[in-house]
XYZ file of C-alpha atoms in Angstrom:
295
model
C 0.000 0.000 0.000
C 1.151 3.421 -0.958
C 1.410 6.339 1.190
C -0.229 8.247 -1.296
C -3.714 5.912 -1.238
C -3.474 5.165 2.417
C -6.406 5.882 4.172
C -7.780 7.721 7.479
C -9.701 4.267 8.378
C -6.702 2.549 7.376
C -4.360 3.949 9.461
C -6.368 4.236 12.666
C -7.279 0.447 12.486
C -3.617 -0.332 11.183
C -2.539 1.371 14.296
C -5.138 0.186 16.872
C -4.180 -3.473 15.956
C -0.477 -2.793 16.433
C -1.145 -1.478 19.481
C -3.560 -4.299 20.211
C -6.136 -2.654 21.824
C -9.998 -3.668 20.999
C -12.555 -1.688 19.443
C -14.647 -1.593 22.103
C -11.603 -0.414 24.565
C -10.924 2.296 21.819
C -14.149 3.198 21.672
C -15.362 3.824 25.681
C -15.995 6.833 26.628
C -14.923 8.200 22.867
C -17.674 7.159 20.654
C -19.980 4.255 19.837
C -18.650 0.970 18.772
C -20.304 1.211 15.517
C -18.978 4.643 14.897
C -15.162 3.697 15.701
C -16.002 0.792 13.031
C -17.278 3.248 10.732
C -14.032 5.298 10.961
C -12.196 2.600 10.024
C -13.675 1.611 7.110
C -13.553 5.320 5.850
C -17.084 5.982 5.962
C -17.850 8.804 8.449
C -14.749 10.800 10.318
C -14.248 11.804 13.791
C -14.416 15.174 15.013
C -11.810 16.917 16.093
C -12.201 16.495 19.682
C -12.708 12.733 19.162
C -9.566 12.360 17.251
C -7.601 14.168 20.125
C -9.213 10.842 22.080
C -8.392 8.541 20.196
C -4.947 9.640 19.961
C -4.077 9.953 23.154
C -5.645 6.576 23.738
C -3.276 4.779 21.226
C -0.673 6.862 22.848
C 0.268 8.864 19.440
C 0.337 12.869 18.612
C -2.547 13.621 15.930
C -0.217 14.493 13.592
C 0.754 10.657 13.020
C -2.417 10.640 11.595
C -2.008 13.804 9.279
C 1.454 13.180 7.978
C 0.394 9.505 6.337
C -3.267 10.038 5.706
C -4.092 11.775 1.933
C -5.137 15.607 1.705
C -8.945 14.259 0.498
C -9.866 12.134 3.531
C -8.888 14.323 6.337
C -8.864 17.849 6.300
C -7.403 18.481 9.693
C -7.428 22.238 9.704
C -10.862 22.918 8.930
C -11.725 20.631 11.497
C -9.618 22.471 13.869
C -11.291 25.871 12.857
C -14.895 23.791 13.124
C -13.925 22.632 16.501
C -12.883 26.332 17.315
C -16.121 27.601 16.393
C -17.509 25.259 17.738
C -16.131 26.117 21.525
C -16.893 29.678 20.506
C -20.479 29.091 20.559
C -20.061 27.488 23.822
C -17.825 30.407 25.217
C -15.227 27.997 26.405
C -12.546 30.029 25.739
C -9.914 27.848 27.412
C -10.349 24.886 25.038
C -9.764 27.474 22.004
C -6.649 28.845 23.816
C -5.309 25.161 24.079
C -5.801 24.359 20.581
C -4.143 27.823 19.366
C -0.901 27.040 21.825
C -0.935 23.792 20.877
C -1.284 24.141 16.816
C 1.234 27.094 16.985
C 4.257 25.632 15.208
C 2.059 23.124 13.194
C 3.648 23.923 9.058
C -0.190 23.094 8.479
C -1.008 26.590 9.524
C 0.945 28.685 8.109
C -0.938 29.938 5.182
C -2.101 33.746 5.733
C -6.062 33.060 5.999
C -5.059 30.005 8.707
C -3.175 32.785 10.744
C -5.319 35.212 10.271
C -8.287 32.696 12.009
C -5.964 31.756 14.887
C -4.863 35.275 15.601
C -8.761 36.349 15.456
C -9.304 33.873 17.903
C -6.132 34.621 19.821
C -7.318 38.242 20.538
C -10.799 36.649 21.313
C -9.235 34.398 24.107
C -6.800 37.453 25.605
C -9.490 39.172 26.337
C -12.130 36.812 27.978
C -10.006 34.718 29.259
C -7.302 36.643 30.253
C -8.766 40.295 30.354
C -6.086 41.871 28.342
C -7.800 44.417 26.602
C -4.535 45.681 24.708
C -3.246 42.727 23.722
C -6.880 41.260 22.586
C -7.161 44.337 20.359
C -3.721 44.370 19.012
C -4.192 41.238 17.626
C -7.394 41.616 15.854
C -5.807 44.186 14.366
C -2.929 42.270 13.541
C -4.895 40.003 12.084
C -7.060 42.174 9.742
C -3.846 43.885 8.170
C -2.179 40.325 7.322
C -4.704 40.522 4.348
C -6.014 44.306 4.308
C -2.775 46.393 5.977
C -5.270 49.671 4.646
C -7.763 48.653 6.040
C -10.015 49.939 3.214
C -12.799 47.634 1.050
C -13.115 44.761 4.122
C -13.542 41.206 3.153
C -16.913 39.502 4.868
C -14.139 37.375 6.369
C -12.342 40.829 7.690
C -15.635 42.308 9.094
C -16.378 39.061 11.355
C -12.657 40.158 12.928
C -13.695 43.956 13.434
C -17.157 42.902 14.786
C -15.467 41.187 17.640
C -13.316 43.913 18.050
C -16.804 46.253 18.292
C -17.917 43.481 20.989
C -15.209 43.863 23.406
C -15.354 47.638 23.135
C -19.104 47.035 23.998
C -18.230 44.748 26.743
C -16.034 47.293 28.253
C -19.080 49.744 27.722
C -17.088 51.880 25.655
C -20.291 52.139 23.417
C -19.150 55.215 21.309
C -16.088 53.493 19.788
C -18.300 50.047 19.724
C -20.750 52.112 17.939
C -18.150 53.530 15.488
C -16.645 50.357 15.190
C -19.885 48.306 14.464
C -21.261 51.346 11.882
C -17.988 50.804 10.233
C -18.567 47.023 9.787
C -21.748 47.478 8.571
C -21.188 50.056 5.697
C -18.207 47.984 4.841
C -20.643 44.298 4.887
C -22.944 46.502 2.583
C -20.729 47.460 0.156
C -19.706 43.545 -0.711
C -21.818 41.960 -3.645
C -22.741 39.280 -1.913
C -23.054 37.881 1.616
C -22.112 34.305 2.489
C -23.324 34.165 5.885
C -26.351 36.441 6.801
C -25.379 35.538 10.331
C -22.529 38.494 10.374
C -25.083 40.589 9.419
C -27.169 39.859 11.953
C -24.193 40.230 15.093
C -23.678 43.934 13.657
C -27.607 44.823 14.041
C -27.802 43.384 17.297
C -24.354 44.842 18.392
C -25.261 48.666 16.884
C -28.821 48.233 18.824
C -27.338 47.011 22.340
C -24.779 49.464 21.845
C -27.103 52.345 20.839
C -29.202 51.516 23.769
C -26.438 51.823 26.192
C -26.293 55.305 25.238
C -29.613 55.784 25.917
C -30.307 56.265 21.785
C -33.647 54.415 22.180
C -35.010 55.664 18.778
C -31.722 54.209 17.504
C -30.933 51.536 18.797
C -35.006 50.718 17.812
C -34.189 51.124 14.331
C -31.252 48.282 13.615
C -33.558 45.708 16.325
C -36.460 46.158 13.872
C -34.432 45.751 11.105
C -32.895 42.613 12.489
C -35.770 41.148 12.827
C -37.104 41.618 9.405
C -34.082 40.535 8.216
C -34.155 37.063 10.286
C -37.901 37.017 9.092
C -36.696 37.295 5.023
C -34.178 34.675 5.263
C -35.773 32.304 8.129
C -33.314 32.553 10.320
C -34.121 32.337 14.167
C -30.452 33.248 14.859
C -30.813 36.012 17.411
C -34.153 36.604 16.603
C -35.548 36.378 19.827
C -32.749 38.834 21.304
C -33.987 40.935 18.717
C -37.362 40.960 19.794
C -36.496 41.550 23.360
C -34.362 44.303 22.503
C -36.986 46.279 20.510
C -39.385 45.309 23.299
C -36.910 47.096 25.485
C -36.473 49.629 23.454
C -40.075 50.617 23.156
C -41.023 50.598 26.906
C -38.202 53.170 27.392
C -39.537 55.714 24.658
C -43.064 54.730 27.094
C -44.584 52.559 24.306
C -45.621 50.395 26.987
C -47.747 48.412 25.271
C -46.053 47.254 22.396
C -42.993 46.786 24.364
C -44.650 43.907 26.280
C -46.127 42.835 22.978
C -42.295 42.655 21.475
C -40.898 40.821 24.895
C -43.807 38.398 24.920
C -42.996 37.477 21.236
C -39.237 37.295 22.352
C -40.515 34.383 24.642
C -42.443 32.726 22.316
C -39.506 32.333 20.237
C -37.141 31.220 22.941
C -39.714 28.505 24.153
C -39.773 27.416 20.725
C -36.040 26.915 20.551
C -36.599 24.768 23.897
C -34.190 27.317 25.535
C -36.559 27.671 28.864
C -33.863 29.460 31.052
C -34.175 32.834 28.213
C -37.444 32.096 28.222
C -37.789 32.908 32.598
C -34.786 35.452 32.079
C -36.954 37.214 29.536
C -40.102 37.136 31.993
C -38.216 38.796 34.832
C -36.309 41.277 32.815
C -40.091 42.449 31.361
C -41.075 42.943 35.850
C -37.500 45.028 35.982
C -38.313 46.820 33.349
C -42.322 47.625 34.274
C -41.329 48.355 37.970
C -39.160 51.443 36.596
C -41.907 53.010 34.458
């Protein structure tokens, strides 16, 4: 057998028999037995985390599995950048920080767009994990000008990296230069022909309207809510549509719309029960009391 045919499944189950260990001892605690059997015969693929498992198990480093196993069968750094995401979405920002330190001399990375996504996420982690503020933001920076140094004509792919910038400056309630930041993204997201993932879209409305709001810009901060939610309604997305609801409900009960603003909340916990996420659901209900016992 070639190196250049050899297989994913073939080398995991080449390597599990040398090391004599079972399926079923390779698979506890990892996956199914019928999944480990499908890796092996090449027809599904673990994920990321899995193969870090499996791995260790069979006491190897992951890249004995990337130097002998062909380009088409395992593409090991999208997975990585899947598995980032993926612990984005979960806000376990230590997990991403391990993966950065650990894939940091990997030759696999090393193409600009690869370093430009782990120094994105690099600044991410410095600042909620270790609350550097300067460091997060020099690096988002740093990783915007490895393809755009001017800064001028952002890529979608650029704008994602500037809207996390605008979300730190939000977190530290800096909300003029989170406004500035997130207006900026926005004009620049417009001007592309197309737009690959509505979801970036929808993070700069939301950001502009919390951030708008936290300047007491009601009228605002009203106007990019409503048009977030129009905008999750024309491409059927429920991504942040119920924080989009609440935030316009919020919005309108402190311009003394009453009235619709409970309307607007009560719809934002429709859509969160409908998600099956119950605890935004209750946090929803007793932000609407907070909000009635002030008018």
């Amino acid at each position: 057998m070639s190196l250049e045919t050899v297989s994913f499944g073939e080398i995991l189950s080449d390597l599990r028999a040398f090391k004599k260990v079972s399926v079923e001892e390779l698979a506890t605690e990892i996956c199914s037995i019928e999944e480990l059997i499908e890796y092996e015969k090449g027809k599904k693929y673990p994920t990321l985390d899995q193969l870090y498992e499996i791995a260790d198990r069979l006491n190897v480093e992951v890249s004995y599995f990337i130097n002998y196993a062909s380009s088409s069968t395992f593409n090991y750094v999208t997975a990585v950048f899947q598995l980032i995401k993926k612990y984005k979405r979960e806000r376990d920002y230590e997990a991403i920080y391990e993966i950065i330190d650990r894939e940091r001399e990997n030759p696999l990375f090393k193409q600009i767009s690869s370093q430009q996504f782990m120094l994105w996420h690099e600044g991410i982690c410095k600042y909620y994990l270790h609350n550097n503020l300067t460091e997060s933001v020099q690096l988002l920076y740093r990783a915007i000008d490895l393809t755009n140094p001017d800064r001028n004509n952002l890529s979608e792919h650029e704008i994602e990296i500037l809207t996390s910038l605008a979300i730190i400056k939000f977190e530290e309630s800096d909300f003029i230069a989170a406004t500035n930041i997130f207006e900026d993204a926005l004009d620049n997201l417009d001007s592309l022909p197309h737009i690959l993932d509505p979801k970036v879209k929808l993070r700069i409305l939301y950001g502009l309207s919390q951030t708008l709001s936290g300047r007491d810009l009601y009228n605002e901060s009203l106007k990019y809510s409503n048009l977030g939610i129009n905008y999750c309604i024309n491409n059927e997305l429920l991504y942040l549509f119920g924080e989009f609801y609440y935030q316009s409900g919020e919005n309108y009960i402190k311009i003394d719309e009453i009235e619709k603003g409970i309307e607007y909340i009560n719809k934002a916990k429709e859509v969160f029960i409908l998600q099956n996420d119950e605890k935004f659901a209750k946090l929803v209900s007793l932000e609407l009391d907070k909000l009635l016992e002030k008018c």
